[in-house]
Tab-separated table of C-alpha atoms in Angstrom:
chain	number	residue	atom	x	y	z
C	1	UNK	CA	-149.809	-91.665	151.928
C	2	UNK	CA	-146.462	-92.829	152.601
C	3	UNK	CA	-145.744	-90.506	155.276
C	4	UNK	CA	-149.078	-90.988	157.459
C	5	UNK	CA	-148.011	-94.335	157.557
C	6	UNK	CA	-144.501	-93.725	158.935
C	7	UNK	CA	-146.317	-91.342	161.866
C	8	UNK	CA	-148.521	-93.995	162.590
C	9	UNK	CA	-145.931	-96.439	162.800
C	10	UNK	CA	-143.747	-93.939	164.912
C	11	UNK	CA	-146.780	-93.425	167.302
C	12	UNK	CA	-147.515	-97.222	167.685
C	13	UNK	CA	-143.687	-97.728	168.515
C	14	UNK	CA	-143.720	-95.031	170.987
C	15	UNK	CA	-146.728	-96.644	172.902
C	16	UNK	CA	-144.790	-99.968	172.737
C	17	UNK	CA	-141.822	-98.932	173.636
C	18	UNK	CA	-142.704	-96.795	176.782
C	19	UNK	CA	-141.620	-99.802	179.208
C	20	UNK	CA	-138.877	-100.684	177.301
C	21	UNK	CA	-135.037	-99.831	176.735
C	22	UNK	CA	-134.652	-96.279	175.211
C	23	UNK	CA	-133.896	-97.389	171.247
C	24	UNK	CA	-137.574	-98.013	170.805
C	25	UNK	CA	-137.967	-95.120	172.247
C	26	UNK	CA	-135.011	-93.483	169.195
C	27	UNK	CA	-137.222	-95.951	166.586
C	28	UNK	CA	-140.174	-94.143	167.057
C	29	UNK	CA	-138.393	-90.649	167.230
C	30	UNK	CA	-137.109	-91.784	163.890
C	31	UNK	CA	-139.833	-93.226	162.489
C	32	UNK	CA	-142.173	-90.072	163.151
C	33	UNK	CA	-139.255	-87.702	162.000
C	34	UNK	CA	-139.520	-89.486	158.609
C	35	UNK	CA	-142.954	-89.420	158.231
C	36	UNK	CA	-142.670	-85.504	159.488
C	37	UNK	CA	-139.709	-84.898	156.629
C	38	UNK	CA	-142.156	-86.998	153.685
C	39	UNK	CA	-145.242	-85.650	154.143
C	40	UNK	CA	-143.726	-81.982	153.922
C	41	UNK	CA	-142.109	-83.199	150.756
C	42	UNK	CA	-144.922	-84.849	149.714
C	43	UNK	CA	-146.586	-81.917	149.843
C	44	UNK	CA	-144.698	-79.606	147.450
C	45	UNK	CA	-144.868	-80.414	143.580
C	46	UNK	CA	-142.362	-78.834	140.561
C	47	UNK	CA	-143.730	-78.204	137.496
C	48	UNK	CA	-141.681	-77.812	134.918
C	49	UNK	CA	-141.383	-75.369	132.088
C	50	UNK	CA	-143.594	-75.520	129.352
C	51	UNK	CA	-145.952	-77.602	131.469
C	52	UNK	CA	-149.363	-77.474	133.284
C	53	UNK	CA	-150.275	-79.424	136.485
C	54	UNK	CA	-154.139	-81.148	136.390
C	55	UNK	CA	-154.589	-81.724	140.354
C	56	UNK	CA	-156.695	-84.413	141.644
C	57	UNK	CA	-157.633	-85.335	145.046
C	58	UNK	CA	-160.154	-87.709	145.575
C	59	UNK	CA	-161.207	-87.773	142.612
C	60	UNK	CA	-161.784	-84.211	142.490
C	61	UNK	CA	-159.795	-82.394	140.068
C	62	UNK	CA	-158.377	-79.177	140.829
C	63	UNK	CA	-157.001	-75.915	139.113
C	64	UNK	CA	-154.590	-75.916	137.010
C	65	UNK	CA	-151.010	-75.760	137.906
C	66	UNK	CA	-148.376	-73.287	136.044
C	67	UNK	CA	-144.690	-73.731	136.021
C	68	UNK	CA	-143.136	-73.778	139.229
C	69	UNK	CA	-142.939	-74.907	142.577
C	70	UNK	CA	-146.501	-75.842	143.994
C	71	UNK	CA	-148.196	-76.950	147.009
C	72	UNK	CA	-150.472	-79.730	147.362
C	73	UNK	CA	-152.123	-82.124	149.639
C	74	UNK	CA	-150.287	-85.235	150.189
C	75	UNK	CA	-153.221	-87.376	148.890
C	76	UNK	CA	-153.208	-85.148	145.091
C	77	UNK	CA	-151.990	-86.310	142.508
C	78	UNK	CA	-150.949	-84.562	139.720
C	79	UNK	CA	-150.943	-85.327	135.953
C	80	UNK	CA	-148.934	-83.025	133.414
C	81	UNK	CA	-149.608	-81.541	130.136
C	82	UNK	CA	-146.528	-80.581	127.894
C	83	UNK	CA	-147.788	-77.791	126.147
C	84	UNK	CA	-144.825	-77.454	123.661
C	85	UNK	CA	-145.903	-78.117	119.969
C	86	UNK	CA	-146.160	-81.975	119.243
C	87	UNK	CA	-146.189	-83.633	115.549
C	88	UNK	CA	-149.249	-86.241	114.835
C	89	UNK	CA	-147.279	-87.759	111.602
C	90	UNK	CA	-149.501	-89.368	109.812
C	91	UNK	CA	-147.725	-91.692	107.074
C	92	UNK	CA	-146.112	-94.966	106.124
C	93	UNK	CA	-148.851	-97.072	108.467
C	94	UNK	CA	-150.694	-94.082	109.490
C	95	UNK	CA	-151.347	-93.117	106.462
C	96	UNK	CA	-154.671	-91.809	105.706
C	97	UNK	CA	-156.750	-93.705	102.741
C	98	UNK	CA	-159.202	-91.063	101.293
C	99	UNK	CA	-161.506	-90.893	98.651
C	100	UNK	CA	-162.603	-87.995	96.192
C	101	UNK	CA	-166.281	-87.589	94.979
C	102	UNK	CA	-165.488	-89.484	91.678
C	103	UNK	CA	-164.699	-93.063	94.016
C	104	UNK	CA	-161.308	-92.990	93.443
C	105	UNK	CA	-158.670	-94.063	96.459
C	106	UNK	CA	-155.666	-92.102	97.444
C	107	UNK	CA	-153.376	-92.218	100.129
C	108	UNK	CA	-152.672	-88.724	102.224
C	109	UNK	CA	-149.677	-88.047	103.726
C	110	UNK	CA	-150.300	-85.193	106.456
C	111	UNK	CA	-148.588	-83.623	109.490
C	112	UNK	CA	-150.400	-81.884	112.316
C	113	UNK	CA	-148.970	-79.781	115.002
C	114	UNK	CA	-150.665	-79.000	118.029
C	115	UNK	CA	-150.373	-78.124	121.828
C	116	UNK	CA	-152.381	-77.837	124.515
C	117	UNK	CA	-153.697	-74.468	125.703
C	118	UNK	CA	-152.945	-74.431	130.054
C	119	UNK	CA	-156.456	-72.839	130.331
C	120	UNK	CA	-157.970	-76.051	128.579
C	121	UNK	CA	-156.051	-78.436	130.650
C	122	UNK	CA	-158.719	-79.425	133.458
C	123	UNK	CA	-161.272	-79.684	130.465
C	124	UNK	CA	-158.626	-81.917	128.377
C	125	UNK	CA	-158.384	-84.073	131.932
C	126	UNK	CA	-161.739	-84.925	131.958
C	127	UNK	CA	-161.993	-85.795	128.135
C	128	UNK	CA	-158.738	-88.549	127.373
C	129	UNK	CA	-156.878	-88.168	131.130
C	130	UNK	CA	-153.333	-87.941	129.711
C	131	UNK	CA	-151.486	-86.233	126.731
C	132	UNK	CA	-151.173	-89.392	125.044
C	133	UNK	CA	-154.942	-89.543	125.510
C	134	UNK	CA	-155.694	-86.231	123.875
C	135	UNK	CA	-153.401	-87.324	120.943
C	136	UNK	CA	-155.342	-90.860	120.919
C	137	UNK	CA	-158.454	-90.029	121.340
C	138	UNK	CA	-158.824	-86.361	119.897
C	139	UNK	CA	-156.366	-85.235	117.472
C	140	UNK	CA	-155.848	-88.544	115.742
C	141	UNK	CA	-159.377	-89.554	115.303
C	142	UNK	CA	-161.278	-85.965	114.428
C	143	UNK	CA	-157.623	-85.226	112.008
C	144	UNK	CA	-158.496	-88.288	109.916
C	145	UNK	CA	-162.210	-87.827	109.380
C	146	UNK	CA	-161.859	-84.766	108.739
C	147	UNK	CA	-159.076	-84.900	105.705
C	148	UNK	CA	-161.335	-87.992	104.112
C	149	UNK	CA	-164.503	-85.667	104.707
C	150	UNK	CA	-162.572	-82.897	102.507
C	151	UNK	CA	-160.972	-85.084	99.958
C	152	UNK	CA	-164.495	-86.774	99.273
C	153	UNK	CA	-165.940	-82.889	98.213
C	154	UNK	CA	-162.750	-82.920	95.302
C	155	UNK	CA	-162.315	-84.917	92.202
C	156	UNK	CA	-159.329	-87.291	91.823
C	157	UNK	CA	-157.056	-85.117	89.967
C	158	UNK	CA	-158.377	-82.291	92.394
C	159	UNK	CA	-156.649	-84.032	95.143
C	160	UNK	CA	-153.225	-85.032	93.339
C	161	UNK	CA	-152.374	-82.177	91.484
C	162	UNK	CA	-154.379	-79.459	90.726
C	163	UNK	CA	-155.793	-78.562	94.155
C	164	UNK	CA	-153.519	-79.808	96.794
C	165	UNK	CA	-153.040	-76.251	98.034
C	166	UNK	CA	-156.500	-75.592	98.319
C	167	UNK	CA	-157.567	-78.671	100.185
C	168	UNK	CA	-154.579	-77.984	102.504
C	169	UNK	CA	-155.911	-75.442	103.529
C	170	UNK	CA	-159.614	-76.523	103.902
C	171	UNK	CA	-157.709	-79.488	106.379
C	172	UNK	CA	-156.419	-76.940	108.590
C	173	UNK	CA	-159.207	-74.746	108.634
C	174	UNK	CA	-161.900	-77.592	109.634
C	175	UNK	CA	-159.051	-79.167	112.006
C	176	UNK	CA	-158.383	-75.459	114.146
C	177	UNK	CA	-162.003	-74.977	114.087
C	178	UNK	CA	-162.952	-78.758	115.271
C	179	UNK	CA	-160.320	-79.123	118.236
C	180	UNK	CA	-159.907	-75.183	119.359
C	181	UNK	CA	-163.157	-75.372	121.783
C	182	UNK	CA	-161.675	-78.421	123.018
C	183	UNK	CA	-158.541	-76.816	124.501
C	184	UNK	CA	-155.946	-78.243	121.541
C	185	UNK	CA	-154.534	-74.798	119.717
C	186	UNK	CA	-153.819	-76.634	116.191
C	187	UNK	CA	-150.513	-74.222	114.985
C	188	UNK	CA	-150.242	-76.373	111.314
C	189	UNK	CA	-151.238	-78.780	109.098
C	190	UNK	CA	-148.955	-79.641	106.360
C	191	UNK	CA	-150.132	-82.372	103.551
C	192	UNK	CA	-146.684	-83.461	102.562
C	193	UNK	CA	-147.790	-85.499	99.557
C	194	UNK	CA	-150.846	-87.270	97.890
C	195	UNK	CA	-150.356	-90.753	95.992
C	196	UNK	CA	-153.272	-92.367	93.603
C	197	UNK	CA	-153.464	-95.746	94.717
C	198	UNK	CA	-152.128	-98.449	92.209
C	199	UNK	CA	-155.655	-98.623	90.368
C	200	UNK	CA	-156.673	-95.258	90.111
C	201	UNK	CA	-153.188	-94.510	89.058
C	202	UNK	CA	-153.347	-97.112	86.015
C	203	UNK	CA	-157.213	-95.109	85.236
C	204	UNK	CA	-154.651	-91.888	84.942
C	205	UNK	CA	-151.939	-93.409	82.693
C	206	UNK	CA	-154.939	-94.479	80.389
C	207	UNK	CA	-156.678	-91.094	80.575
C	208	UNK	CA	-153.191	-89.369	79.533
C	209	UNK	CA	-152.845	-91.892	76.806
C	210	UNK	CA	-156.564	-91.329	75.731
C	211	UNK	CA	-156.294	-87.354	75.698
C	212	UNK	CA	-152.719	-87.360	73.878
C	213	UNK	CA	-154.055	-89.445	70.958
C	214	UNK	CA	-156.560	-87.042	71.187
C	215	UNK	CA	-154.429	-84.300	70.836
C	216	UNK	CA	-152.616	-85.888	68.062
C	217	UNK	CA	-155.496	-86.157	65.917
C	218	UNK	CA	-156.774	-82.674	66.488
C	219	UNK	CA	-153.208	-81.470	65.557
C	220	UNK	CA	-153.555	-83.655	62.524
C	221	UNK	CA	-156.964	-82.260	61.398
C	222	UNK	CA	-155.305	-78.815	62.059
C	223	UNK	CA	-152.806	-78.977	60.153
C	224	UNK	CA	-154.633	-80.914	56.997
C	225	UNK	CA	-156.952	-77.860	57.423
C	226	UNK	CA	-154.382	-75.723	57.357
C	227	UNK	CA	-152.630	-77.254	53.814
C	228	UNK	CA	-155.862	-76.876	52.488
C	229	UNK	CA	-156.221	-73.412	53.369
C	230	UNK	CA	-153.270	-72.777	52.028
C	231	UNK	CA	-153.983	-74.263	48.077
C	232	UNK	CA	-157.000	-72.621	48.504
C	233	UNK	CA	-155.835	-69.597	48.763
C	234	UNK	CA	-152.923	-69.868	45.870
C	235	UNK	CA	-155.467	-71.436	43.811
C	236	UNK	CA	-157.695	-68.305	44.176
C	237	UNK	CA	-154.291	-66.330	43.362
C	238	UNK	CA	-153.194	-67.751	40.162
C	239	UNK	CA	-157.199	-67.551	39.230
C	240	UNK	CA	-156.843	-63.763	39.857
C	241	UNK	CA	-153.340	-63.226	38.374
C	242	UNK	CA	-154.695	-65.529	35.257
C	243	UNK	CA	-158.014	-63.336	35.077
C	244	UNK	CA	-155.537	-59.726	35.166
C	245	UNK	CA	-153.225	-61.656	32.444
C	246	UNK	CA	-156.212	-62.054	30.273
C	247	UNK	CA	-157.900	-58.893	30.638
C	248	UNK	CA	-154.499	-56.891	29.981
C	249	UNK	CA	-153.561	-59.162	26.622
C	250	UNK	CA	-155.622	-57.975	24.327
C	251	UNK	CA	-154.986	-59.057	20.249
C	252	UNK	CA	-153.259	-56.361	19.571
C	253	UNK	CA	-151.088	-56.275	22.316
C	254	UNK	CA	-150.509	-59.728	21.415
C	255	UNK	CA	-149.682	-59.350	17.731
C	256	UNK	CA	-147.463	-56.583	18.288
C	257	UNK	CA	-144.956	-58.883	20.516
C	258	UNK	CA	-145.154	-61.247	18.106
C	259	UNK	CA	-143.620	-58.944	15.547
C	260	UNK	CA	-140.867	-57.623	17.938
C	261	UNK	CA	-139.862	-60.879	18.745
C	262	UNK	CA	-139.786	-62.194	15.204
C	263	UNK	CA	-137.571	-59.073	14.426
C	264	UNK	CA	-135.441	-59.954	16.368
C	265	UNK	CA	-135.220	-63.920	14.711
C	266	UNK	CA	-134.620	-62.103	11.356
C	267	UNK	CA	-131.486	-60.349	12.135
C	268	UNK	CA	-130.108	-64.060	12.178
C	269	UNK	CA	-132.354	-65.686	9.303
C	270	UNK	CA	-133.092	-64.095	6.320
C	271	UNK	CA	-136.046	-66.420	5.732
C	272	UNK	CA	-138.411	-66.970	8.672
C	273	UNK	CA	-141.605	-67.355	9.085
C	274	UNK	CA	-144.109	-64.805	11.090
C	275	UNK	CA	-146.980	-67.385	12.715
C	276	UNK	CA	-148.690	-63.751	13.582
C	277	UNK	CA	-149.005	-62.517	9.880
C	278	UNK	CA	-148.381	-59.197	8.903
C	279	UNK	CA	-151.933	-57.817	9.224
C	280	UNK	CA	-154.760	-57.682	11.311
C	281	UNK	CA	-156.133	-61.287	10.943
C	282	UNK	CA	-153.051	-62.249	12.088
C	283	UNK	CA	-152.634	-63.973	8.523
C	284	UNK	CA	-149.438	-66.320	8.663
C	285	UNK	CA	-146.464	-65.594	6.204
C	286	UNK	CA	-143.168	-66.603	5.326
C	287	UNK	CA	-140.965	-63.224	4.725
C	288	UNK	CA	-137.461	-63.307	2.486
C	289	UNK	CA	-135.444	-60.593	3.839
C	290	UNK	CA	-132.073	-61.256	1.244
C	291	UNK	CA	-134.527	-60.060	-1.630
C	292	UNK	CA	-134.256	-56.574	-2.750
């Protein structure tokens, strides 16, 4: 634009100056020269690498541009989409408040990476204008409905411990497929930590509590069963050993240790006494051995 205005300025100079002294005549040569060297410049665009070119004239957008040195109508403009991987960090203030099926609030930290795919970029023009507005109005917003829609399918302890990996992955999954048709090639989704809010983490603390007393009372009842158990079974035992005692002692067996062991007594005491007799009925009777 700039440079049609210096040629018509040069040619309005020239037609002024045609009576006049020559440096009007060196103004307008000047002036049109200008306008010559802008517009040529004004027609060549660099795009750099790792970059694609969205041109627009007249509200008309173009095709893409690659890398490079291009060539353009002076009246195009051109917006550019980095198509390196960018980060969508979204913690601290961005973090995302979620809940799981049971009601309870946590707070998901989660990073994105994405790019934009050069073949996409016209398409990506036409939906948020800039890469700011693809981040703004695309990633950001279909990222975080998407990780509360998948937190709200998993219980509370689902989502801070138990299946973090899982839900990870169901993020990324339901993010690549969301934003690929849309020309944004999501590379990785990384959920860098979950955190119970304040009241749901006081509900946990209370749980633990609940389920260790729990435990401790089961382990009590175990181990009362066990003792028990265990005087059962040596009561049964010194039933049985009581039962083979009695069924191997008969009388006789019986009388004859009493005689051996009151042998024994007279060897020291010439006059004892035998509690087991000296006959069958077992008949006590006091025996004199110093007689003749």
């Amino acid at each position: 634009m700039l440079s049609v205005l210096l040629l018509i300025a040069a040619v309005a100079l020239f037609f002024v100056g045609r009576g006049r002294t020559g440096g009007w005549r060196i103004g307008a040569a000047l002036g049109a020269l200008g306008g010559v060297l802008f517009g040529v410049f004004s027609c060549v665009h660099v795009v750099s690498a790792y970059e694609v070119g969205v041109p627009v004239t007249f509200g008309k957008v173009g095709t893409p541009m690659t890398s490079g040195i291009q060539f353009k109508s002076p009246f195009t403009e051109v917006t550019s989409f980095s198509t390196r991987p960018v980060d969508l960090n979204l913690y601290d203030k961005d973090v995302v408040e979620v809940r799981s099926s049971q009601g309870g609030v946590l707070y998901a930290d989660v990073t994105i990476k994405w790019a934009v795919v050069p073949a996409k970029a016209v398409e990506l023009y036409r939906l948020a204008g800039t890469a700011e507005g693809v981040q703004a109005r695309l990633v950001l917003p279909d990222s975080r409905e998407i990780i509360r829609n998948v937190f709200a399918k998993h219980t509370s302890e689902e989502g801070y411990a138990s299946a973090r990996e899982q839900i990870g992955a169901e993020i990324a999954a339901s993010v690549k497929e969301r934003l690929a048709p849309r020309g944004i090639d999501v590379t990785a989704v990384n959920l860098r930590n979950v955190k119970p809010s304040d009241k749901l983490q006081d509900q946990i603390d209370k749980k633990i509590q609940q389920e260790q007393a729990t435990e401790r009372s089961l382990e009590a009842a175990r181990t009362a069963k066990a003792e028990a158990e265990r005087k059962r079974i040596e009561a049964e035992g010194i039933a049985r050993a009581n039962k083979i005692i009695e069924r191997s002692l008969s009388d006789k067996v019986l009388y004859n240790q009493c005689l051996e062991a009151y042998k024994e007594a007279a060897k020291a005491n010439p006059v004892y006494a035998v509690p087991c007799g000296t006959d069958s009925n077992g008949t006590p009777v006091i025996v004199d051995t110093g007689k003749d």
